[in-house]
Short mmCIF file of C-alpha atoms and ligand atoms in Angstrom, two decimals:
data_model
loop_
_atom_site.label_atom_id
_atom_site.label_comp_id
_atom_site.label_asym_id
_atom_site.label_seq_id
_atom_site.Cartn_x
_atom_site.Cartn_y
_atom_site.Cartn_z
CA UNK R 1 92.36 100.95 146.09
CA UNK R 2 95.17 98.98 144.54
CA UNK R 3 97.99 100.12 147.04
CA UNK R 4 98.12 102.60 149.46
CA UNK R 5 101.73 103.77 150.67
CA UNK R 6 103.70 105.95 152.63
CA UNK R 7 107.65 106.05 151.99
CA UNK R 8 109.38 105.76 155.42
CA UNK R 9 112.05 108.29 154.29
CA UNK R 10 112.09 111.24 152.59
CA UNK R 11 114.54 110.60 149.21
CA UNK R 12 112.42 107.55 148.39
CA UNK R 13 109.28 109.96 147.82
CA UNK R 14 109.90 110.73 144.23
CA UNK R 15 110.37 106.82 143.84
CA UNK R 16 106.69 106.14 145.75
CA UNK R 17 105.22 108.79 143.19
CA UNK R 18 106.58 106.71 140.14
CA UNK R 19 105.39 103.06 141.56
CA UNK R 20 101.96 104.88 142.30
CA UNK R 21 101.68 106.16 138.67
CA UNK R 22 102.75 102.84 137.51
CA UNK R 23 101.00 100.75 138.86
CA UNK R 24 98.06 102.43 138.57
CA UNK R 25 98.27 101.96 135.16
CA UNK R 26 98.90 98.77 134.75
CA UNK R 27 96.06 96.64 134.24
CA UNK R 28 93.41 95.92 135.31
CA UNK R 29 94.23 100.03 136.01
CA UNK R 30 92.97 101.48 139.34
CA UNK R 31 93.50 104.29 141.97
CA UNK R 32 96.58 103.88 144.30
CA UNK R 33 97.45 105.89 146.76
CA UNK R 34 100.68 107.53 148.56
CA UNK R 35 100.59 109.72 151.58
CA UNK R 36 103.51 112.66 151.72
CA UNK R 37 104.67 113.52 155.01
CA UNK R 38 104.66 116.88 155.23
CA UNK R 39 108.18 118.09 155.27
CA UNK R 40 109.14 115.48 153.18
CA UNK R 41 108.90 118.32 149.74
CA UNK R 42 111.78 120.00 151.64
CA UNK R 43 114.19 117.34 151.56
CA UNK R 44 116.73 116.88 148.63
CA UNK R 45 115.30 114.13 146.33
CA UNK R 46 117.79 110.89 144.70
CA UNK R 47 117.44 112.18 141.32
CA UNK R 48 115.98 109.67 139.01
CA UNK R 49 115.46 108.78 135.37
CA UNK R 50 112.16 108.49 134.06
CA UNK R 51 111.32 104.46 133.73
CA UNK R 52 108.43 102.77 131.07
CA UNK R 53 106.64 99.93 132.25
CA UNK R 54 104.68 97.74 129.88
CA UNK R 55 102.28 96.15 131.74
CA UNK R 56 100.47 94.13 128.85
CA UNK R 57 100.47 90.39 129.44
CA UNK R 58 99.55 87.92 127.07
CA UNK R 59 97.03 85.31 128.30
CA UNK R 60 98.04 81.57 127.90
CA UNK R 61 97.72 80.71 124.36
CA UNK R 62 97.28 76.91 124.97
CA UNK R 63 93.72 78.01 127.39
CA UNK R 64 92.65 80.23 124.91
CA UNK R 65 92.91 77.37 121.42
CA UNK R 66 90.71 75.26 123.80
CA UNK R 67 88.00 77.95 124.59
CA UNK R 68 88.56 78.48 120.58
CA UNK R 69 87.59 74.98 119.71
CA UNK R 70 84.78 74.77 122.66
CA UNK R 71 83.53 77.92 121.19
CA UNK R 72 83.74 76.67 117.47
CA UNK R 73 81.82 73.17 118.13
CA UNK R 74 78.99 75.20 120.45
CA UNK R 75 75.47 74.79 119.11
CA UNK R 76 74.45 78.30 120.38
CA UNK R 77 77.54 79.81 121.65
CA UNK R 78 77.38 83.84 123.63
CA UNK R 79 79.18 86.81 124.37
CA UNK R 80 79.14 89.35 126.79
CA UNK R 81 81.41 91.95 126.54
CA UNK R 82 81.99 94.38 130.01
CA UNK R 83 82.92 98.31 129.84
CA UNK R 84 86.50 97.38 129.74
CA UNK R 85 86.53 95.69 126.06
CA UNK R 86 86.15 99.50 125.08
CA UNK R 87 88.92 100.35 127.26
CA UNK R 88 91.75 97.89 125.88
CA UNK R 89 90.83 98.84 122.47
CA UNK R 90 88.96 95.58 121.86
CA UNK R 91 85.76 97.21 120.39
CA UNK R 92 86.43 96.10 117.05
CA UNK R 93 88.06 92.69 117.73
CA UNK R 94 84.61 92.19 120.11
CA UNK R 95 82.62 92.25 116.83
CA UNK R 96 84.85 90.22 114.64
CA UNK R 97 84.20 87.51 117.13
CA UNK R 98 80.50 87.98 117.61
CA UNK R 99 80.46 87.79 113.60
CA UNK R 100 82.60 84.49 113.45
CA UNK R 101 80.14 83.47 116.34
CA UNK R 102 77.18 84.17 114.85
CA UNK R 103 75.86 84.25 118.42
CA UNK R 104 74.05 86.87 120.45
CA UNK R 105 75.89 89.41 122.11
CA UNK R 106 75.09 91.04 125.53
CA UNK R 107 76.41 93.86 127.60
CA UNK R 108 77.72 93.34 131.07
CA UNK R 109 75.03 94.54 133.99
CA UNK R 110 75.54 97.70 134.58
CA UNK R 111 78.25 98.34 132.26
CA UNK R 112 80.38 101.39 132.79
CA UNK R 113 81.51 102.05 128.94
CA UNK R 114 79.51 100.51 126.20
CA UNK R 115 81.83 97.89 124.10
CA UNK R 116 79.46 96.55 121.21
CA UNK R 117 77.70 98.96 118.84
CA UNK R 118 74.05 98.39 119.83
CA UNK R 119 72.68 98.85 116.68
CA UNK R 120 74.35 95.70 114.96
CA UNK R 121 72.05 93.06 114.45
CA UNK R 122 73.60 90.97 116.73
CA UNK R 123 73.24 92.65 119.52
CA UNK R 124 70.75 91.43 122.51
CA UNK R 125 70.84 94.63 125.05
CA UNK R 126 72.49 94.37 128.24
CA UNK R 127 71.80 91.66 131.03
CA UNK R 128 69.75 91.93 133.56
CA UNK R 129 71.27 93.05 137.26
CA UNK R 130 70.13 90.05 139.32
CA UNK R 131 70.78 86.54 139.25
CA UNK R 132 67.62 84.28 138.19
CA UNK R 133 67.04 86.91 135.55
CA UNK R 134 70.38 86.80 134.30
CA UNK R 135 70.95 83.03 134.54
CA UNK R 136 67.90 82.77 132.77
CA UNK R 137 68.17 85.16 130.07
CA UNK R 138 71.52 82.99 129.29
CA UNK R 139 69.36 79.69 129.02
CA UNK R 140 69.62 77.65 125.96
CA UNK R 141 73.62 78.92 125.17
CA UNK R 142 75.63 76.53 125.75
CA UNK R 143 78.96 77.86 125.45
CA UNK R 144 78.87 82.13 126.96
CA UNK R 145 82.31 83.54 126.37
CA UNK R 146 82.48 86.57 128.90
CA UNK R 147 85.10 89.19 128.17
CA UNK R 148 86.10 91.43 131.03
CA UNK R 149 83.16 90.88 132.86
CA UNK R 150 82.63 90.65 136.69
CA UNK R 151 80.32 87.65 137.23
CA UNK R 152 78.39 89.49 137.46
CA UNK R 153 77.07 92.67 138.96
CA UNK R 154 73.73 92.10 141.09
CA UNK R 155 71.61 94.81 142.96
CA UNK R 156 68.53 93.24 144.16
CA UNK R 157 68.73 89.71 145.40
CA UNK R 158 67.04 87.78 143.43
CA UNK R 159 67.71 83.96 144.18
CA UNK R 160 68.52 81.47 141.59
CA UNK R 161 71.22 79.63 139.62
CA UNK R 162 73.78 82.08 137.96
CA UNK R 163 73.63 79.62 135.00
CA UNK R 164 71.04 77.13 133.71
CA UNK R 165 72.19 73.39 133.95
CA UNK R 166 74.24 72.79 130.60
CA UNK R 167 75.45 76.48 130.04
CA UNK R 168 79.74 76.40 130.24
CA UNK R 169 80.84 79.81 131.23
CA UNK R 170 84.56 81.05 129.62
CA UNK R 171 85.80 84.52 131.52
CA UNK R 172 88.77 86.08 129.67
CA UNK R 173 89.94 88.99 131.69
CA UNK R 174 92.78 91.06 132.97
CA UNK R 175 91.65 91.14 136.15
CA UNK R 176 93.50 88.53 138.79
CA UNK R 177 91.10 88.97 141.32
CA UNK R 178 88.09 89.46 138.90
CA UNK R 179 88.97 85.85 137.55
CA UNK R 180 89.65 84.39 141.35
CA UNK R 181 86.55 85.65 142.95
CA UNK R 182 83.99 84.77 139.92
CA UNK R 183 81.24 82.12 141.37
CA UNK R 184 81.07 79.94 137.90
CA UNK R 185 83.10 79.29 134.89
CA UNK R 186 86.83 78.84 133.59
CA UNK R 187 88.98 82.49 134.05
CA UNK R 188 91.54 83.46 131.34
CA UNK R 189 93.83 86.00 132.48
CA UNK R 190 95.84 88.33 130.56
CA UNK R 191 95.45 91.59 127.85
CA UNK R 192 91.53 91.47 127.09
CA UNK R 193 92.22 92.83 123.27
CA UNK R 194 94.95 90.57 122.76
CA UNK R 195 92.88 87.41 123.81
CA UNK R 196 89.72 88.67 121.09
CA UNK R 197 92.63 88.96 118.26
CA UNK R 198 93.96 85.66 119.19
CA UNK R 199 90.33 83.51 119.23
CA UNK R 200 89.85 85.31 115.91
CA UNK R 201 92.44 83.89 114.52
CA UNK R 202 91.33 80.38 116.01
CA UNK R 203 88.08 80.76 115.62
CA UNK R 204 86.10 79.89 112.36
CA UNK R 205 83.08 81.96 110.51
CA UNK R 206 80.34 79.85 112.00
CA UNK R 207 77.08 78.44 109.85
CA UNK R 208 74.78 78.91 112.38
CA UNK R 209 71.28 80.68 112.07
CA UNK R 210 71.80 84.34 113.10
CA UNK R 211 69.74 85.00 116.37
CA UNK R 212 66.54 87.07 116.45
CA UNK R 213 66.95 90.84 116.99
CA UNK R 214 65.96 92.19 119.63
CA UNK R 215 62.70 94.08 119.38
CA UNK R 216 63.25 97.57 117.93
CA UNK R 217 62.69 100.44 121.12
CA UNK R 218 58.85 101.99 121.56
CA UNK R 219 58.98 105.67 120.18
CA UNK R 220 56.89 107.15 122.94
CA UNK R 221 54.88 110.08 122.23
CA UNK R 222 54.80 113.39 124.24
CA UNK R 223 52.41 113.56 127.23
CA UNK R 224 52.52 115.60 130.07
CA UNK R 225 53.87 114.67 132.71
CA UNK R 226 56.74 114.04 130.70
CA UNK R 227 57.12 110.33 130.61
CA UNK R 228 60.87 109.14 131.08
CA UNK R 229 61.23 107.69 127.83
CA UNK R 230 59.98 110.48 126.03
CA UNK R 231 62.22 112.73 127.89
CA UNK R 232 65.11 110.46 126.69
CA UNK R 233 63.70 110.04 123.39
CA UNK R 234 63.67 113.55 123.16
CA UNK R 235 67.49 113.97 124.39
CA UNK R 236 69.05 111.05 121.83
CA UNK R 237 67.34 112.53 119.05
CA UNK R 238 68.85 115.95 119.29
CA UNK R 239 72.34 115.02 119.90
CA UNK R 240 74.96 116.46 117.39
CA UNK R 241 76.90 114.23 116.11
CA UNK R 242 79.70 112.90 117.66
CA UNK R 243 78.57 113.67 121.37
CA UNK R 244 80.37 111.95 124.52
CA UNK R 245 77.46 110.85 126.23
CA UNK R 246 77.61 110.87 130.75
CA UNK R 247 74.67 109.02 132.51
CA UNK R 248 73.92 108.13 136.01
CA UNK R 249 70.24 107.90 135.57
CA UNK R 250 69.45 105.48 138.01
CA UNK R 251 65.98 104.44 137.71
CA UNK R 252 65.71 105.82 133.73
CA UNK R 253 68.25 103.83 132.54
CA UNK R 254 66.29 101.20 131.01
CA UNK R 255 64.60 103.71 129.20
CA UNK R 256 68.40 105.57 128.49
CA UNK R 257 69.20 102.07 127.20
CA UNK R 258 66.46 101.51 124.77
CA UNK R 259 66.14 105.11 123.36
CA UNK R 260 70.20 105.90 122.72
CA UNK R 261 72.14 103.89 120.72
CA UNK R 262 75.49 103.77 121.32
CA UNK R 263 77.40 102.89 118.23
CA UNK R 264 81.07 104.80 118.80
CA UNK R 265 83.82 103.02 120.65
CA UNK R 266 85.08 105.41 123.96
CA UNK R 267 81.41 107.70 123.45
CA UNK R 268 79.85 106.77 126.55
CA UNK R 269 80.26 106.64 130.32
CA UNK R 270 78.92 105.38 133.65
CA UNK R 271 79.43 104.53 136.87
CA UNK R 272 81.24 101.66 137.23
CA UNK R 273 80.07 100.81 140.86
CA UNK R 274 76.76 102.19 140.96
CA UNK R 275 78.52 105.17 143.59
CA UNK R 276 76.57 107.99 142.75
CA UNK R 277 78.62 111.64 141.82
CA UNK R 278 80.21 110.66 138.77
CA UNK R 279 77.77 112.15 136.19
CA UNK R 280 78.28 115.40 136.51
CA UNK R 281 82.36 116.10 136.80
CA UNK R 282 82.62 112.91 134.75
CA UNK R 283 81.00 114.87 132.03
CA UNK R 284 83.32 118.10 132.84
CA UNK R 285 86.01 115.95 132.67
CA UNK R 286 85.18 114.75 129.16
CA UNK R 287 84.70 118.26 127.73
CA UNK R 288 88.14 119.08 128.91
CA UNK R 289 89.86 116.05 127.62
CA UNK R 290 87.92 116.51 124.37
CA UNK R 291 87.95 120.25 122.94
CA UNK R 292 85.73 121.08 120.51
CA UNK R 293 83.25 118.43 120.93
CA UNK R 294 79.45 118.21 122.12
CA UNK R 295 79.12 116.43 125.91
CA UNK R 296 75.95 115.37 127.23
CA UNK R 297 75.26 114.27 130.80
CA UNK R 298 71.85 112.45 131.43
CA UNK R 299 71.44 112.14 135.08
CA UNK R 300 68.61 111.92 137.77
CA UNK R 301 68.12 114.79 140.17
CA UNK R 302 69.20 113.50 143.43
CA UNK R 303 72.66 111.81 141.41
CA UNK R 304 72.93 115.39 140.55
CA UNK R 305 73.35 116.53 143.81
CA UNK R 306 76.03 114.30 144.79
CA UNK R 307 78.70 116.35 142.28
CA UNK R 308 76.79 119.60 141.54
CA UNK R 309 79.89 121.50 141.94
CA UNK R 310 81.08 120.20 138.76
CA UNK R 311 78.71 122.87 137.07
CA UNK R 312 81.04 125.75 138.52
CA UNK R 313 84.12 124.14 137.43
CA UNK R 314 81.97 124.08 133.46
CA UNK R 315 81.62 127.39 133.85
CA UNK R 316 84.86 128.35 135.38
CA UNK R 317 86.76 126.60 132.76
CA UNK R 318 84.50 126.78 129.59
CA UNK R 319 83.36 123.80 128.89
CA UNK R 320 80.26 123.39 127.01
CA UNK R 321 78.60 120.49 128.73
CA UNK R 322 74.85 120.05 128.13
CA UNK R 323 73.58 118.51 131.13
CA UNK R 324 69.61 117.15 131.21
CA UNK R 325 68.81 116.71 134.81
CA UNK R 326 65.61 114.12 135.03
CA UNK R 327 63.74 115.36 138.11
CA UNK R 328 61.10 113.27 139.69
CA UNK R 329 61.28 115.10 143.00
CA UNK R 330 63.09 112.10 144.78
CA UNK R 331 65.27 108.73 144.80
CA UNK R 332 63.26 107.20 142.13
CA UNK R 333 65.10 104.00 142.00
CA UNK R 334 65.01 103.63 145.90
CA UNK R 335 61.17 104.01 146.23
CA UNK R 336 61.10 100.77 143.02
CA UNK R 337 63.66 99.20 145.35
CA UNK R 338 61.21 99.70 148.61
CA UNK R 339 58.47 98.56 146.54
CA UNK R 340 60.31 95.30 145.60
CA UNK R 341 61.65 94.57 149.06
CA UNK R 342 57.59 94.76 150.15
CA UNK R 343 58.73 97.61 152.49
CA UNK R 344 57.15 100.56 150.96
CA UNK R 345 56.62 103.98 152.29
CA UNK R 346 60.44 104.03 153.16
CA UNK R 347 60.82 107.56 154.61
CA UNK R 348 64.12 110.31 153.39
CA UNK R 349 63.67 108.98 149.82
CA UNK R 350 61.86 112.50 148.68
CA UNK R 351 63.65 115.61 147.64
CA UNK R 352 61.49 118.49 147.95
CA UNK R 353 62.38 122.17 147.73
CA UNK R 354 65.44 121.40 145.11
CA UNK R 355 65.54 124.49 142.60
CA UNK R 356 68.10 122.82 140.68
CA UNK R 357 67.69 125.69 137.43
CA UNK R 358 68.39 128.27 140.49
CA UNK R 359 71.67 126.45 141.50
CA UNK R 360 73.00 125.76 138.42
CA UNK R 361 72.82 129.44 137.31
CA UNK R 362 74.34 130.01 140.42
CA UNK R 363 77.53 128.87 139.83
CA UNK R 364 77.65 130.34 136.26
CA UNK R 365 75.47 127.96 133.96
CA UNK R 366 72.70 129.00 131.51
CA UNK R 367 69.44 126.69 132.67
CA UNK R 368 65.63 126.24 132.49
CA UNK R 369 63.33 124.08 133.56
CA UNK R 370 60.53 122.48 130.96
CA UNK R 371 57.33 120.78 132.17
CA UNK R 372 55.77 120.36 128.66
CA UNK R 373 56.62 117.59 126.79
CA UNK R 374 55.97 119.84 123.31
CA UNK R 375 58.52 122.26 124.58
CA UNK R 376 61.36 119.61 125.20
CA UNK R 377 62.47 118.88 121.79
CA UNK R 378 63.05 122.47 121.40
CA UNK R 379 65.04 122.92 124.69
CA UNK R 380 67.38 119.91 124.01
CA UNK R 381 68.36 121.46 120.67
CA UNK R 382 68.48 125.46 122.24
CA UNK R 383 70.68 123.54 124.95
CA UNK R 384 73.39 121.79 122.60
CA UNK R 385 73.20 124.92 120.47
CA UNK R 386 73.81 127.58 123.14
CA UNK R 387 76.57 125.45 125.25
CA UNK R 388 78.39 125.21 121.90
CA UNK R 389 78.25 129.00 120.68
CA UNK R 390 79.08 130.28 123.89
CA UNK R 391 81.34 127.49 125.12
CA UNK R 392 79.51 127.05 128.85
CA UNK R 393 77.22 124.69 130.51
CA UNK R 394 73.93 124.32 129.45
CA UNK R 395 71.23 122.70 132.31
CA UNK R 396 68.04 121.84 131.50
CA UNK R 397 65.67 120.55 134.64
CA UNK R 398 63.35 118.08 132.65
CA UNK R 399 60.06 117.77 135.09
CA UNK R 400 59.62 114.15 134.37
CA UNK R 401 56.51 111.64 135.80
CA UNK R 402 57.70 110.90 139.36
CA UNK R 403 55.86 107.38 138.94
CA UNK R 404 58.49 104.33 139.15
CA UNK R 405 57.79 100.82 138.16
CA UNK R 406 58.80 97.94 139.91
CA UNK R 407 62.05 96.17 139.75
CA UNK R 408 61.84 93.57 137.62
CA UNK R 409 58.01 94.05 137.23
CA UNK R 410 57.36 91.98 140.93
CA UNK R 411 57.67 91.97 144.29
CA UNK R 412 61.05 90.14 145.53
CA UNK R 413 60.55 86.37 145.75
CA UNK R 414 59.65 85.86 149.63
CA UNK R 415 62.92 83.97 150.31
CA UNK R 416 64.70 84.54 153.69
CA UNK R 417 67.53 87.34 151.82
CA UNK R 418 64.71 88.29 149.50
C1 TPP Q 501 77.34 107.80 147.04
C2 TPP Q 501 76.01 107.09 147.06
N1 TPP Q 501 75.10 107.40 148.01
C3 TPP Q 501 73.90 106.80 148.01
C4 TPP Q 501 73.61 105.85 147.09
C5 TPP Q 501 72.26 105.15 147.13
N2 TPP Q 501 71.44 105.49 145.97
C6 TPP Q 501 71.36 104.69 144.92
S1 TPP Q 501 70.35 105.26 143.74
C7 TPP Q 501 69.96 106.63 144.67
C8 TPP Q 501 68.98 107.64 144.17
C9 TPP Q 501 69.25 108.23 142.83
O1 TPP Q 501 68.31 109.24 142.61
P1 TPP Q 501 68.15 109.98 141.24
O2 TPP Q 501 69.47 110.29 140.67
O3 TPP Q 501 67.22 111.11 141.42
O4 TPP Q 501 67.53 108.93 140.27
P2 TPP Q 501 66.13 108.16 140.37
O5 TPP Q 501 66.37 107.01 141.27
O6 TPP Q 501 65.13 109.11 140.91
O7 TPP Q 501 65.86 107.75 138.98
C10 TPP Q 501 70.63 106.62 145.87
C11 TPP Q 501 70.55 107.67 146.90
C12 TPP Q 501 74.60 105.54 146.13
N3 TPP Q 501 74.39 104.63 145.17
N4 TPP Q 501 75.78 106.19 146.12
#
């Protein structure tokens, strides 16, 4: 929360309601809170005039030519670009400077929006969510310009040096407290879009040697049970065009990440925090902001649960979301996490007797449930079809392999916070 308030008198409410708004919105933009006292709406209000406030700020100049000419005279120089690139508009000024780089270019862990198409050559996938991994997928760059990035997002602790010896870190963010709380590097504060135009002005087309691509994703074939990435594969390739994509997949999403390609600035969404419940009215919220245009929501079974109400709101209000639930019967990502920690058989982490297909119609949604990997192709494409010819929610319960991998392939190094 960015502020929480509550005006001590009456005739200042209207002013509380403004500052909330406003500052709100300024960057980097966040919920704020103000608390009405009750018989406050009765009271006669100072009438006001409505105020702008342009909360854009320019980051230093000066700091920003020297990461320019650090980043120009790097022998293998890196970007990562975080959720909020897309946000400030920077999605396009992001790949002029991966271009004058010549570098590789990562997503944040865990990213919320995606900022980089992933299908341009340049593009590595996103970073691991742990630190060895992470510092080490980063060795060998000695110059990684991060661009509204938390350093970084970890889940499991996994001990190790954030960077490798010899690896300068450059944050440019818009974030005050983002930039004072980051463990390593030099923080440039100010508009995140601004700074990318600016270092592309400063910064030259580079002669290096373009970095490898990254190896093209498996096309799995079908199998029953369902495997996870077939079940995804079978989702991404029956979107229609120009679909707003909503996942909270959990323990899919490396397999949402290497069988979608996300290639449309603002196109898709996640949880920024890893708080689950955002999937599903996330998705509702982007059918109603966008008329007219296809909405899918890729989530696991028990993330479903924690906003399943959104479904009756899709109904309620017409909005033709497709939602693909992927139902392994439990807290997939939790058991992997169990697993890792050496603590398996962690009890709670099942969900049995879920009839999600009985719910959803419930509140008002057409839904079915498929268990054959033949008949999911089919279902994606009746699902898309149907929520857009009848304008309502579409639900289909995928029955997916309730076998998880480990984290990271390993048990957690045996460390004392391992
Ligand atoms: C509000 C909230 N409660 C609990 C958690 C802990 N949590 C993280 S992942 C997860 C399970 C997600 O299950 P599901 O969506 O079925 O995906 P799966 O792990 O099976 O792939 C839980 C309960 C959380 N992140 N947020």
């Amino acid at each position: 929360m960015k502020w929480s308030h509550e005006p001590a008198r009456a005739e200042d409410v209207p002013g509380a309601i403004e500052r909330t708004y406003h500052l709100a919105m300024s960057p980097p933009r966040g919920p704020v809170f103000v608390s009405i006292p009750m018989d406050d709406w009765e009271k006669a209000a100072i009438p006001r005039l409505a105020r702008h406030v342009l909360s854009r700020s320019q980051p230093d100049h000066d700091a920003l030519a020297e990461a320019a000419a650090v980043l120009t005279e790097a022998t293998s120089p890196a970007l990562v670009v975080g959720g909020a690139v897309d946000r400030a508009g920077g999605w396009d000024a992001a790949v002029e400077l991966a271009e004058r780089l010549n570098g590789p270019v990562w997503e944040a862990p865990a990213m919320e929006r995606a900022s980089f198409p992933q299908d341009h050559p340049l593009y590595q996938g996103a970073l691991p969510l742990a630190i060895k991994p992470l510092g080490e997928r980063l060795r060998g760059c000695d110059v990684v310009l991060v661009v509204r990035v938390p350093i970084f997002r970890y889940y499991p602790h996994i001990p190790g040096e954030y960077l490798a010896e010899g690896t300068r870190l450059i944050q440019i963010t818009d974030d005050p407290d983002e930039a004072a709380r980051a463990p390593v590097g030099t923080s440039i504060v100010g508009d995140v879009a601004s700074a990318l135009r600016i270092l592309n002005a400063l910064v030259p087309h580079a002669n290096r040697a373009k970095p490898e691509a990254r190896p093209a994703p498996r096309a799995p074939h079908p199998s029953d049970p369902i495997s996870i990435d077939f079940a995804m594969h079978a989702i991404a390739n029956t979107l229609p065009a120009g679909t707003t994509i909503v996942e909270e997949s959990a323990s899919s999403r490396a397999a949402f990440y290497d069988q979608f390609c996300i290639s449309r600035p603002a196109s898709y969404f996640a949880t920024a925090s890893g708080g689950l419940g955002f999937a599903l009215p996330g998705a509702v919220g982007a059918g109603l902001a966008r008329p007219g245009t296809p909405v899918a929501c890729i989530v696991g079974d028990g993330s479903a649960m924690f906003g399943i109400q959104a479904i009756w709101s899709a109904a309620q209000y017409d909005v033709p979301v497709a939602f693909f639930v992927l139902n392994n019967g439990g807290y997939g990502i939790l058991k992997a996490f169990a697993a890792f920690q050496r603590t398996p058989g962690v009890p709670g982490l099942d969900l049995p007797g879920l009839d999600i297909v009985t719910i959803a119609r419930g509140m008002g949604a057409r839904a079915e449930r498929i268990v054959a990997a033949a008949e999911l192709p089919g279902a994606c494409q009746r699902a898309f079809h149907e929520a857009s010819t009848r304008r309502c929610p579409v639900l289909i319960d995928i029955a997916v392999d309730p076998e998880v991998g480990m984290l990271f392939g390993e048990p957690a190094p045996d460390t004392e916070c391992g």
